[in-house]
Amino acid sequence: MHKHIISGLSTAAYLRRYLKEPLENFAVFEDSLVLGSLPPLADIDKFILARNEFWQNHLSEDDGFLTYSLREFIEQIKKADDFTLWLSPGAHDQIFWAWLVSLFDLLNKDFKTVKVKHLFNNEGQKFPYITLAELNPEDFAKCQDFAFEDAQIDFLRNTYSALQSSDPTSLVKICDLDICPLPELQKSMKAYLKLYPDLKSGLTICQKALLSECSERQLKSARIVGGAMMYEGYENRLAIGDRFLFQNLINMSQLHSEKPLVNFVGTLKSAYSMRSTEVSITEIGKKVLAGEENNVFLNGIDMHIAGVHINSKNADSLWFYNNGTLVSK
């Protein structure tokens, strides 16, 4: 049995229209491994529990769908004999690729049974692709056959091992390699490091994107979130969803922060309240955005980035992004 492996339901629907194949030929992955913790895969139940807990805490609501979806995806992989994996150059697909190799190892499946169709950007491309969701059905023809070697599969294994480590230095070493067997993966990992709080401002890339869209005048939360989704600092590698960004916006407000960076106006009913609420930047928010104050030291931090737990209550766990690398402080 053959399966097309792809991230995202809507993306899979467009691919299906392009291939004109039955629905049962698709295994659809519906998580975004760029965000949140990445525990070891040795225990699938613990992995799924950790992913579900992360999204429960960051989407303001949860109906248990992710748990069902992840289990269904894994069962689809178990049933199939050969595969075609469809990938974009974005970090969410590149990390998914590394995770998938580890999943195949756990299930005692040979990854050499996988045919890879990879979307690449041309040098100097005006509007580079980040996700396969940007493609129309006929555009999937742009995905190229990618013949991988054992060394590249080993590199994917090493990358996932580095991601799930509680010490990020091994991931930094991967980013610093002069010669890399998978350049697209390495570029994505370099952008991924920006999820760590900035050394000067203490802002993650998501928080910085949101604050950059705020002003003294109250603006619709949806407008701020929409602008933050297009932030140039993602380097055409990170694709951050609106609901996750909205939760970050709420967390920077007086609803959660002792020294709020934004002022939140309106009633919070669900993750979609961004359409009916407004936000303005505070004076402290301006100073943090300018790097004159550090949000981590003002309001603390408690977050997971892959296998790393950053907690301001534990000085040994503080890692900051600084000019393309990570430093502890």
Coordinates of N, CA and C in Angstrom, one line a residue, residues 11 87-90 92-93 119 128-135 236-240:
T11 N -3.7 21.6 2.4 CA -2.6 21.3 1.5 C -2.8 19.9 0.8
L87 N 7.6 17.9 0.6 CA 8.2 18.8 1.6 C 8.3 20.2 1.0
S88 N 8.2 21.2 1.8 CA 8.5 22.6 1.5 C 9.9 22.9 2.2
P89 N 10.5 24.1 1.8 CA 11.7 24.5 2.5 C 11.5 25.1 3.8
G90 N 10.3 25.3 4.3 CA 10.0 25.9 5.6 C 10.4 25.0 6.7
H92 N 8.8 24.1 9.4 CA 7.8 23.2 9.9 C 7.9 21.8 9.2
D93 N 8.2 21.9 7.8 CA 8.4 20.6 7.1 C 9.7 20.0 7.3
L119 N 10.1 20.9 -2.6 CA 9.9 22.2 -3.3 C 11.1 23.0 -2.9
P128 N 9.5 33.9 -2.4 CA 9.9 32.5 -2.1 C 8.8 31.8 -1.3
Y129 N 8.7 30.5 -1.6 CA 7.7 29.7 -0.9 C 8.2 29.3 0.5
I130 N 7.3 29.3 1.4 CA 7.6 28.8 2.8 C 6.9 27.5 3.0
T131 N 5.6 27.4 2.6 CA 4.8 26.2 2.8 C 4.2 25.7 1.5
L132 N 3.9 24.4 1.5 CA 3.2 23.9 0.4 C 1.8 24.4 0.2
A133 N 1.3 25.0 1.3 CA -0.1 25.5 1.3 C -0.2 26.7 0.4
E134 N 0.9 27.2 -0.1 CA 0.9 28.4 -1.0 C 0.7 27.9 -2.4
L135 N 0.7 26.6 -2.7 CA 0.7 26.1 -4.1 C -0.8 25.9 -4.5
N236 N 11.8 33.8 5.7 CA 11.2 32.8 4.8 C 11.3 31.4 5.2
R237 N 11.3 31.2 6.5 CA 11.5 29.8 7.0 C 10.4 29.4 8.0
L238 N 10.0 30.4 8.8 CA 9.0 30.2 9.9 C 7.6 30.6 9.4
A239 N 6.7 29.7 9.6 CA 5.3 30.0 9.3 C 4.5 29.9 10.7
I240 N 4.1 31.0 11.2 CA 3.5 31.0 12.6 C 2.0 31.3 12.4

